PDB file of C-alpha atoms in Angstrom:
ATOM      1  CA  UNK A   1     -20.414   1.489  -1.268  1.00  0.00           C
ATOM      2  CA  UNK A   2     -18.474   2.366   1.732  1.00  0.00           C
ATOM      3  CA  UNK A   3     -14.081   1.590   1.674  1.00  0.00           C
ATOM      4  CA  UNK A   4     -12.330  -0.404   4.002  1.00  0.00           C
ATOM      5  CA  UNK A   5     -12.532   0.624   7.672  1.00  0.00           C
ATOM      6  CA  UNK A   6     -10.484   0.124  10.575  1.00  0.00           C
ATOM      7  CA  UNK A   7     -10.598   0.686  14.303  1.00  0.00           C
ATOM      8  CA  UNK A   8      -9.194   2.011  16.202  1.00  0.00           C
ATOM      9  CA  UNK A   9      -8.117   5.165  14.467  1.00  0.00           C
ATOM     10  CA  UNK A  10      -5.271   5.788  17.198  1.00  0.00           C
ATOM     11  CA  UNK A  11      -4.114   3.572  20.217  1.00  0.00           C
ATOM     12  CA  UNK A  12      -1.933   4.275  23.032  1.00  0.00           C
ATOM     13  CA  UNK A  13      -0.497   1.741  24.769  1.00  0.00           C
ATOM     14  CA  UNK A  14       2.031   0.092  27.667  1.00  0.00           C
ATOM     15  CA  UNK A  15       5.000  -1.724  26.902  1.00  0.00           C
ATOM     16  CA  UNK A  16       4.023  -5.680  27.349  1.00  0.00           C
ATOM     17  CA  UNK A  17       0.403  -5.239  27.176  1.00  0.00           C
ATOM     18  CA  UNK A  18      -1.719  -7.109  24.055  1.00  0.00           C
ATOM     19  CA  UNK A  19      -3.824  -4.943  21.221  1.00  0.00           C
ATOM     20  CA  UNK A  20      -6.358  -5.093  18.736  1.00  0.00           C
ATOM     21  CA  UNK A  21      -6.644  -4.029  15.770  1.00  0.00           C
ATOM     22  CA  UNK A  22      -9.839  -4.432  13.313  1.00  0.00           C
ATOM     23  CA  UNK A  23     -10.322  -4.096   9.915  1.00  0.00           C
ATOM     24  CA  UNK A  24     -14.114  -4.590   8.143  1.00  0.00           C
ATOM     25  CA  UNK A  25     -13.073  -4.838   4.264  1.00  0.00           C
ATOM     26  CA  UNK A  26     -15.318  -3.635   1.699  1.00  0.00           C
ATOM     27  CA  UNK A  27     -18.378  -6.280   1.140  1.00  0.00           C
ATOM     28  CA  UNK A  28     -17.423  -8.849  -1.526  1.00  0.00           C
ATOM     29  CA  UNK A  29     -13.951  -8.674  -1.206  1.00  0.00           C
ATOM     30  CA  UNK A  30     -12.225 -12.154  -1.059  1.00  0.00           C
ATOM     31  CA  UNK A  31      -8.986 -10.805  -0.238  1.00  0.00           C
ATOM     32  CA  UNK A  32      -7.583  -9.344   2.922  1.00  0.00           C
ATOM     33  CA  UNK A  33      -4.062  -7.491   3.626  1.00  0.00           C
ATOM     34  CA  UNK A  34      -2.134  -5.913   6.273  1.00  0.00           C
ATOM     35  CA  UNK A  35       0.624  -3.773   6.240  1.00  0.00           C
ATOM     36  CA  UNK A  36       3.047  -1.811   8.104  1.00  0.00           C
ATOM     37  CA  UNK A  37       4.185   1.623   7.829  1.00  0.00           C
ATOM     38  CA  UNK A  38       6.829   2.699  10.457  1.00  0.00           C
ATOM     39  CA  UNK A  39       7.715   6.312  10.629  1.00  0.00           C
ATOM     40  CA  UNK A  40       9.634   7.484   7.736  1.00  0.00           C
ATOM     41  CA  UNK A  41       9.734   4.045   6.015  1.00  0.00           C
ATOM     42  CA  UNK A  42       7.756   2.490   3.229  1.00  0.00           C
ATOM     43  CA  UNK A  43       4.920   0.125   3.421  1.00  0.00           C
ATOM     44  CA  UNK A  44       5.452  -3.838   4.752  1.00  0.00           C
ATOM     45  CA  UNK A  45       3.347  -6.400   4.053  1.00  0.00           C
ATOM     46  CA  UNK A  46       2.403  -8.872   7.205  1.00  0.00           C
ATOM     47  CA  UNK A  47      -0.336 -10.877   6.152  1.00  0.00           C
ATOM     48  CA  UNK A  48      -2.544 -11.923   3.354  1.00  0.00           C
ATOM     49  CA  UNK A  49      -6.012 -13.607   3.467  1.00  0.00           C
ATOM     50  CA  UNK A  50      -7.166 -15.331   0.166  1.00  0.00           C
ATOM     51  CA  UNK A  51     -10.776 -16.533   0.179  1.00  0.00           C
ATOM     52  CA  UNK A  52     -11.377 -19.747   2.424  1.00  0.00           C
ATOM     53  CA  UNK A  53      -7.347 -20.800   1.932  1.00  0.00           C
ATOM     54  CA  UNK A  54      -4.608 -20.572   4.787  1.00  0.00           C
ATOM     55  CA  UNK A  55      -3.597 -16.997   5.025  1.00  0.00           C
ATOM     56  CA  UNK A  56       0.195 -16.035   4.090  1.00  0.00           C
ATOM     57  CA  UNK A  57       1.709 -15.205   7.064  1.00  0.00           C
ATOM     58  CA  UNK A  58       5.269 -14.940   5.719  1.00  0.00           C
ATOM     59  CA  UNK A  59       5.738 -11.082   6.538  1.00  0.00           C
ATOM     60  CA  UNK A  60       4.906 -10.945  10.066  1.00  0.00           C
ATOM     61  CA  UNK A  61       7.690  -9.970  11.985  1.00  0.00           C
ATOM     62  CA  UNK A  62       7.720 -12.086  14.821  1.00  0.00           C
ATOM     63  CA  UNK A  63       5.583 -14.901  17.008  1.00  0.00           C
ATOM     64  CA  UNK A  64       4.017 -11.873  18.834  1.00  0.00           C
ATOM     65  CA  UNK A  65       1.692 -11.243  15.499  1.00  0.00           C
ATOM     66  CA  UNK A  66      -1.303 -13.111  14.852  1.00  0.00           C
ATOM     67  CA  UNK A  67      -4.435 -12.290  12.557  1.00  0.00           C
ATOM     68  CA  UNK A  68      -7.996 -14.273  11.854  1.00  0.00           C
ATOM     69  CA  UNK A  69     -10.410 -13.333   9.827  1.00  0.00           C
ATOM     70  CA  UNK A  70     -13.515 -14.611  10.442  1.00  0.00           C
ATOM     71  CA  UNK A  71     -16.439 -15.366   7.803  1.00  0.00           C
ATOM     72  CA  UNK A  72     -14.479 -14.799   5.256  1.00  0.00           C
ATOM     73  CA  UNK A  73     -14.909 -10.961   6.188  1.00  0.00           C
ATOM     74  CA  UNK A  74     -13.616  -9.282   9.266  1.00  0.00           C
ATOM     75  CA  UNK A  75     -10.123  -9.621  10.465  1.00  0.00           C
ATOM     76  CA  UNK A  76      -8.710  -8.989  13.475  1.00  0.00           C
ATOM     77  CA  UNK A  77      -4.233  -8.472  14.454  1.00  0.00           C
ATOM     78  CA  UNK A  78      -3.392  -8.914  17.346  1.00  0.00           C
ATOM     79  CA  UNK A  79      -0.051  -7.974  18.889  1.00  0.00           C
ATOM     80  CA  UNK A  80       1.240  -9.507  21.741  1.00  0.00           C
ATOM     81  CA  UNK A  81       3.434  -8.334  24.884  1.00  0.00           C
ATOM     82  CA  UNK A  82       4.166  -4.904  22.661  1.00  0.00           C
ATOM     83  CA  UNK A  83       7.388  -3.382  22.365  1.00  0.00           C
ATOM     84  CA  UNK A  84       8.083   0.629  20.959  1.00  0.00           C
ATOM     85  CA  UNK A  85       9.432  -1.253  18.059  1.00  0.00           C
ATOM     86  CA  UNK A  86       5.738  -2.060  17.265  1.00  0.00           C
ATOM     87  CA  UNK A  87       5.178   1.692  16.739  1.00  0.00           C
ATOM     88  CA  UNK A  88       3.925   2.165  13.538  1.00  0.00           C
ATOM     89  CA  UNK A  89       0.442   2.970  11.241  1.00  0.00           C
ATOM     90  CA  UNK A  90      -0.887  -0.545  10.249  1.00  0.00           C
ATOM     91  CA  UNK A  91      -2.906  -0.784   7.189  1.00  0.00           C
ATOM     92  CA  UNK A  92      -5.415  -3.247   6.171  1.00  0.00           C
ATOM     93  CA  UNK A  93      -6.288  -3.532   2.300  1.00  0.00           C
ATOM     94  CA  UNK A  94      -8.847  -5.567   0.509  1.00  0.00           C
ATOM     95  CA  UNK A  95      -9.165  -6.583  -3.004  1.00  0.00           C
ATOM     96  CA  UNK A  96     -12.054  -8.086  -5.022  1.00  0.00           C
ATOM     97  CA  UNK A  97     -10.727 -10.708  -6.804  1.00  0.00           C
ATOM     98  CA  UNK A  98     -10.501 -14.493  -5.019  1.00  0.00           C
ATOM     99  CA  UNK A  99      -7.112 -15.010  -6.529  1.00  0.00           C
ATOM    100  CA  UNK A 100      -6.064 -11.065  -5.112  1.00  0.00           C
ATOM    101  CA  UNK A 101      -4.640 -10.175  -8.156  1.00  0.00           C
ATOM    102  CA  UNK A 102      -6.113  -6.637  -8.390  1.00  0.00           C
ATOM    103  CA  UNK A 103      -6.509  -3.200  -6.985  1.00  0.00           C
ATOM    104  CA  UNK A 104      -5.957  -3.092  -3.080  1.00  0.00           C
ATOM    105  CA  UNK A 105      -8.137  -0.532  -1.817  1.00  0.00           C
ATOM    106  CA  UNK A 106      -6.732   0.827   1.550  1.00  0.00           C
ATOM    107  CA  UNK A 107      -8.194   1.692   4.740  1.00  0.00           C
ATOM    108  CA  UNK A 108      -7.197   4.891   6.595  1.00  0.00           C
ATOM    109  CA  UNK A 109      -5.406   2.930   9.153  1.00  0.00           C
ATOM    110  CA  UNK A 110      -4.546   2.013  12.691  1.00  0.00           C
ATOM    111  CA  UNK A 111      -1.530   4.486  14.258  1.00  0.00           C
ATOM    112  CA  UNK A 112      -0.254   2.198  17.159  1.00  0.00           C
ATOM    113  CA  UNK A 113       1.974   4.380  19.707  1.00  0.00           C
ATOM    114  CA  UNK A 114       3.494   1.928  22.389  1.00  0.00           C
ATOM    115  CA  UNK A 115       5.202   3.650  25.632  1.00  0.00           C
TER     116      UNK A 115
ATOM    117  CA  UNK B   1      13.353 -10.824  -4.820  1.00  0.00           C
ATOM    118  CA  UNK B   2      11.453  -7.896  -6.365  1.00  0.00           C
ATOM    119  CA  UNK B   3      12.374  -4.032  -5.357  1.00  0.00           C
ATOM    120  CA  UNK B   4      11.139  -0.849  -6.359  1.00  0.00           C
ATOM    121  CA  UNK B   5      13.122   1.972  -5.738  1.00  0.00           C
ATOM    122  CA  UNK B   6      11.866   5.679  -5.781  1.00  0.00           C
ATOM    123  CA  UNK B   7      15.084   7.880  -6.312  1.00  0.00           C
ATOM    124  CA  UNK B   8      13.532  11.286  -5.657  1.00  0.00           C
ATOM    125  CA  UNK B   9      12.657  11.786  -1.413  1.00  0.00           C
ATOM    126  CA  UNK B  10      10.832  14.843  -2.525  1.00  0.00           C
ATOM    127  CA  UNK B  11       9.435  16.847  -5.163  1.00  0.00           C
ATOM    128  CA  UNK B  12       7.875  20.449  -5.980  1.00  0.00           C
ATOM    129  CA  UNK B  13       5.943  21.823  -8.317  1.00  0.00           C
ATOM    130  CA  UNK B  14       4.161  25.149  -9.033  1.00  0.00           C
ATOM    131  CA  UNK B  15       0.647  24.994  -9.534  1.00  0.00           C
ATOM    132  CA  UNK B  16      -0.705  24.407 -12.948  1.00  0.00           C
ATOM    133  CA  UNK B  17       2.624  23.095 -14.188  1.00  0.00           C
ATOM    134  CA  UNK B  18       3.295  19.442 -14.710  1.00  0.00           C
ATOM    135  CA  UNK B  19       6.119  17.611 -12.697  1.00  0.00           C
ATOM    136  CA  UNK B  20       6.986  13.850 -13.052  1.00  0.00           C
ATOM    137  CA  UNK B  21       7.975  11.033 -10.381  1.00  0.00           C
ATOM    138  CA  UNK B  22      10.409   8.353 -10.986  1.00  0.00           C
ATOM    139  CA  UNK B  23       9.811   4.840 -10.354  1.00  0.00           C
ATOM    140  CA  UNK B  24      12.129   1.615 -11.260  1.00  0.00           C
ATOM    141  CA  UNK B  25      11.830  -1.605 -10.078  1.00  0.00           C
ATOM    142  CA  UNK B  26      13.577  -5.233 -10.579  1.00  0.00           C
ATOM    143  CA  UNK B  27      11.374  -8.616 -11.049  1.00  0.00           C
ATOM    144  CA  UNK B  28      12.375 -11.642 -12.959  1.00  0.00           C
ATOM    145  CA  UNK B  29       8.340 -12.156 -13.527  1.00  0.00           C
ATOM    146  CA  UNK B  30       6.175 -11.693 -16.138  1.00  0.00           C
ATOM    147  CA  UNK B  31       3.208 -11.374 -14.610  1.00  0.00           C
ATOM    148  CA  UNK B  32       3.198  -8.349 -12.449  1.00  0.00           C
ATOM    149  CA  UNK B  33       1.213  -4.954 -11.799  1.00  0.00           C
ATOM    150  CA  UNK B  34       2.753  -1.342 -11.073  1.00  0.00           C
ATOM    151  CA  UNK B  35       0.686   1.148  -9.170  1.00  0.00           C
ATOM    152  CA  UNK B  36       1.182   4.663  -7.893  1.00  0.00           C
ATOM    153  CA  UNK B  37      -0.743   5.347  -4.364  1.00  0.00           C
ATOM    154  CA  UNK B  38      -0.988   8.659  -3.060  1.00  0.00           C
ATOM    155  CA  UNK B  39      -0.602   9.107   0.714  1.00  0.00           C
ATOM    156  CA  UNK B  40      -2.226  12.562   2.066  1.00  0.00           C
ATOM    157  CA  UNK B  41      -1.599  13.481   5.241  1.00  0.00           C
ATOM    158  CA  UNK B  42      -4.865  12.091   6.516  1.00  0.00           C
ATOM    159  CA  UNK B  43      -2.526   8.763   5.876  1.00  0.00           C
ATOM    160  CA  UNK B  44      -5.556   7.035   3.651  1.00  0.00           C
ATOM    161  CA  UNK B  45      -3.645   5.454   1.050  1.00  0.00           C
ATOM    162  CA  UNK B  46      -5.611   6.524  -2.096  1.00  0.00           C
ATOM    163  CA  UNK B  47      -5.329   4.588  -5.938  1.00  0.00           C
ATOM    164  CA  UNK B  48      -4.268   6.933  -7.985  1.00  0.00           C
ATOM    165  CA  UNK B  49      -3.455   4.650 -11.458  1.00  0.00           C
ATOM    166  CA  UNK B  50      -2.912   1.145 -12.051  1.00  0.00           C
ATOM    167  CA  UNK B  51      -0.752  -0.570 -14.979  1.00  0.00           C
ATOM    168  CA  UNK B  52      -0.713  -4.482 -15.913  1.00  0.00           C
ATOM    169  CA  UNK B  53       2.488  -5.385 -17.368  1.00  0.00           C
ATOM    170  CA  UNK B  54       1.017  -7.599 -19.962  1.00  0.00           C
ATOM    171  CA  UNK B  55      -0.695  -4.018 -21.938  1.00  0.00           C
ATOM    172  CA  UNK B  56       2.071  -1.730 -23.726  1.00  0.00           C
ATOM    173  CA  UNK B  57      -0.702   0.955 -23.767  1.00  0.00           C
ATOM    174  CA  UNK B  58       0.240   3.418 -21.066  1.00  0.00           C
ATOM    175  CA  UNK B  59      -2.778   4.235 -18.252  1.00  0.00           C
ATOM    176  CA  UNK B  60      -4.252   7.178 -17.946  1.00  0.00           C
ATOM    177  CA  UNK B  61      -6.168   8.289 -15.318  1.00  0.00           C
ATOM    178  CA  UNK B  62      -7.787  12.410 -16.084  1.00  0.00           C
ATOM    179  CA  UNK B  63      -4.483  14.407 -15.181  1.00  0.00           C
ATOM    180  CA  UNK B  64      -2.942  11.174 -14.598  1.00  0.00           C
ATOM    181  CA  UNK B  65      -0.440   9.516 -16.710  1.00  0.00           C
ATOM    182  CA  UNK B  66       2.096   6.810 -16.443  1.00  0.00           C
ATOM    183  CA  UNK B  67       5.311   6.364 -18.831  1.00  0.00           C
ATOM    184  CA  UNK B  68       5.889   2.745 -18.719  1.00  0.00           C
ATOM    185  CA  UNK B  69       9.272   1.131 -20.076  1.00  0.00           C
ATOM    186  CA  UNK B  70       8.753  -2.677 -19.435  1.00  0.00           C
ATOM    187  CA  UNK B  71      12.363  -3.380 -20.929  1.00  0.00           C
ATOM    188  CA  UNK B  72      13.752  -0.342 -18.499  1.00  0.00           C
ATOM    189  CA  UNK B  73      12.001  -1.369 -15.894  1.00  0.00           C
ATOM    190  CA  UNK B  74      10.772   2.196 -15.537  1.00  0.00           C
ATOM    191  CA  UNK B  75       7.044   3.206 -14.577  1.00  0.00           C
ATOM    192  CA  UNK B  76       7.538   7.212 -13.947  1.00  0.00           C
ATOM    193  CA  UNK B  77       4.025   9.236 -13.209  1.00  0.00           C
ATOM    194  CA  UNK B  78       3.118  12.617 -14.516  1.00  0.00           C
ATOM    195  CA  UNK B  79       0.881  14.924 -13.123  1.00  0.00           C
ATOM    196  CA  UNK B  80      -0.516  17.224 -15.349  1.00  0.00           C
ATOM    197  CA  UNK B  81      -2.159  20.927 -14.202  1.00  0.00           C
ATOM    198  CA  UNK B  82      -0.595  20.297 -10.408  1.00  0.00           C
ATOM    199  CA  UNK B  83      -3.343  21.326  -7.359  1.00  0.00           C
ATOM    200  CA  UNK B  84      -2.769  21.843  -4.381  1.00  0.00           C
ATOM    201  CA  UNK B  85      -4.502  18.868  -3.223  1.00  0.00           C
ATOM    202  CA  UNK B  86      -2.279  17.169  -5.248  1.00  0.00           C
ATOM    203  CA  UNK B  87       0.231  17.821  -2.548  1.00  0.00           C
ATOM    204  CA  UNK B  88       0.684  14.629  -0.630  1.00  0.00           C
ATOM    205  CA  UNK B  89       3.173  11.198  -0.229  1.00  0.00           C
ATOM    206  CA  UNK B  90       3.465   8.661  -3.642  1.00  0.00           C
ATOM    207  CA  UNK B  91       4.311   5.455  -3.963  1.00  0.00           C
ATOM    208  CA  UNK B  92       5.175   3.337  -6.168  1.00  0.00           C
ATOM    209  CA  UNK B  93       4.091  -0.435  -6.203  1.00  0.00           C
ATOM    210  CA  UNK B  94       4.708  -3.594  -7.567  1.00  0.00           C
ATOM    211  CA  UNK B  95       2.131  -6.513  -7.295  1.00  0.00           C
ATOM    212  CA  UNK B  96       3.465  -9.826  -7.846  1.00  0.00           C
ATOM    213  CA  UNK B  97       0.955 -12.039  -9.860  1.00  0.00           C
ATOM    214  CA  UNK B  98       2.451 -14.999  -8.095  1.00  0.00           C
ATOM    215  CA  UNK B  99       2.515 -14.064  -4.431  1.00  0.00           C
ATOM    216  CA  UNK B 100      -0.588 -10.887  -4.475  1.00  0.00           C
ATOM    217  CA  UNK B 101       2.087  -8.843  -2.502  1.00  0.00           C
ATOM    218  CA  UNK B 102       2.489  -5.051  -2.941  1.00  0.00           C
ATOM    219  CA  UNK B 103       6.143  -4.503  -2.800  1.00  0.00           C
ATOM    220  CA  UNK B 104       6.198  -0.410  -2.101  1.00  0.00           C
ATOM    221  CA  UNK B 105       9.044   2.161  -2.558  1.00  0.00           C
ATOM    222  CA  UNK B 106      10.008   4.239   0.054  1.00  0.00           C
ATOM    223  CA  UNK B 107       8.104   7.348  -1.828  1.00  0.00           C
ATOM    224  CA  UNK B 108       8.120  10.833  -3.217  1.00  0.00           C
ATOM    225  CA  UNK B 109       7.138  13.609  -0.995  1.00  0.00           C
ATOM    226  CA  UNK B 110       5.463  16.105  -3.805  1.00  0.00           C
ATOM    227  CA  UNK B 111       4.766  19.952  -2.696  1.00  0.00           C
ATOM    228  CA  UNK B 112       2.395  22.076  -4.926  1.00  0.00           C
ATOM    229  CA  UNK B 113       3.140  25.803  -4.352  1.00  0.00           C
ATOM    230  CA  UNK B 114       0.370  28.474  -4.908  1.00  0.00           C
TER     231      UNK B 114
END
């Protein structure tokens, strides 16, 4: 079946101003990440969705992050007010198992570029 | 807190021959999974092999191997026969079976010369 997808591939934009970024997991995956990768560093881990229970929001780096997912399937970040700090590839990952203790299968990611 | 640390920033190899990246990591847990991810430069982060720490046997995966040392704390990777599309970014991973966090290393840069 098809991977994990995310949109937009690339985004460009102003210091201050709010983004988007999607992620569709692969069907019949009950578990939803997102991660950061800023240039030349390793991978971060924001958030974590686990079936119908309150996400783990303990790596996001400040009040200007949010994420939903919604039905259990889609999820959306959003950034707020963006600074260049927030310049980085994010990742979303899903995994089959309701308890997420398996295989994260990546998407190809969201490269965020903030002026 | 648990940390996995990569030592070598980059590697090379010669085609056909077989080169090995390093991987430790410190946990307290007992209930934990190691993964290696490769990392092309199309930046999709791609499974290569998967280990649980609960099986001794070490996983294989075709040209794919892991040597895993639970009591080291060691889970190096060897790539056997290098390609050139084996040229790309690993990491090294550690999933916590209590928090479902991957917990990456800063990876290995590998280069496969023709």
């Amino acid at each position: 079946g098809a991977g994990v997808s995310q949109s937009p591939s690339n985004k460009v934009t102003e210091k201050g101003k709010d983004v988007e970024l999607r992620c569709d997991p692969i069907s019949g995956h009950t578990a939803l990440y997102w991660y950061r990768q800023s240039l030349g560093q390793g991978l971060e881990f924001l958030i974590y969705f686990q079936g119908n229970s309150a996400p783990d929001k303990s790596g996001l780096p400040s009040d200007r992050f949010s994420a939903e997912r919604t039905g259990g399937s889609v999820s959306t970040l959003t950034i707020q007010r963006t600074q260049q700090e927030d310049s980085a590839v994010y990742l979303c990952a899903s995994s089959p198992r309701w308890d997420g203790t398996d295989t994260q299968y990546f998407g190809p990611g969201t490269r965020l570029t903030v002026l | 807190a648990q940390t996995v640390t990569q030592s070598q920033p980059e590697m090379s190899v010669q085609e056909a021959e077989t080169v090995t990246l390093s991987c430790t990591y410190d946990t307290s847990e007992s209930d934990y999974y190691l993964f290696w991810y490769k990392q092309p430069p199309s930046r999709q982060m791609i499974l290569v092999i998967r280990q649980e720490a609960y099986k001794q046997q070490n996983a294989t995966e075709n040209r794919f191997s892991v040597n895993f040392q639970k009591a080291a704390k060691s889970f190096s990777l060897k790539i056997s026969d290098s390609q050139l599309g084996d040229a790309a970014m690993y990491f090294c991973a550690y999933l916590s079976g209590a928090t479902n966090k991957l917990i990456f290393g800063t990876g290995t840069l590998l280069a496969v010369q023709p």
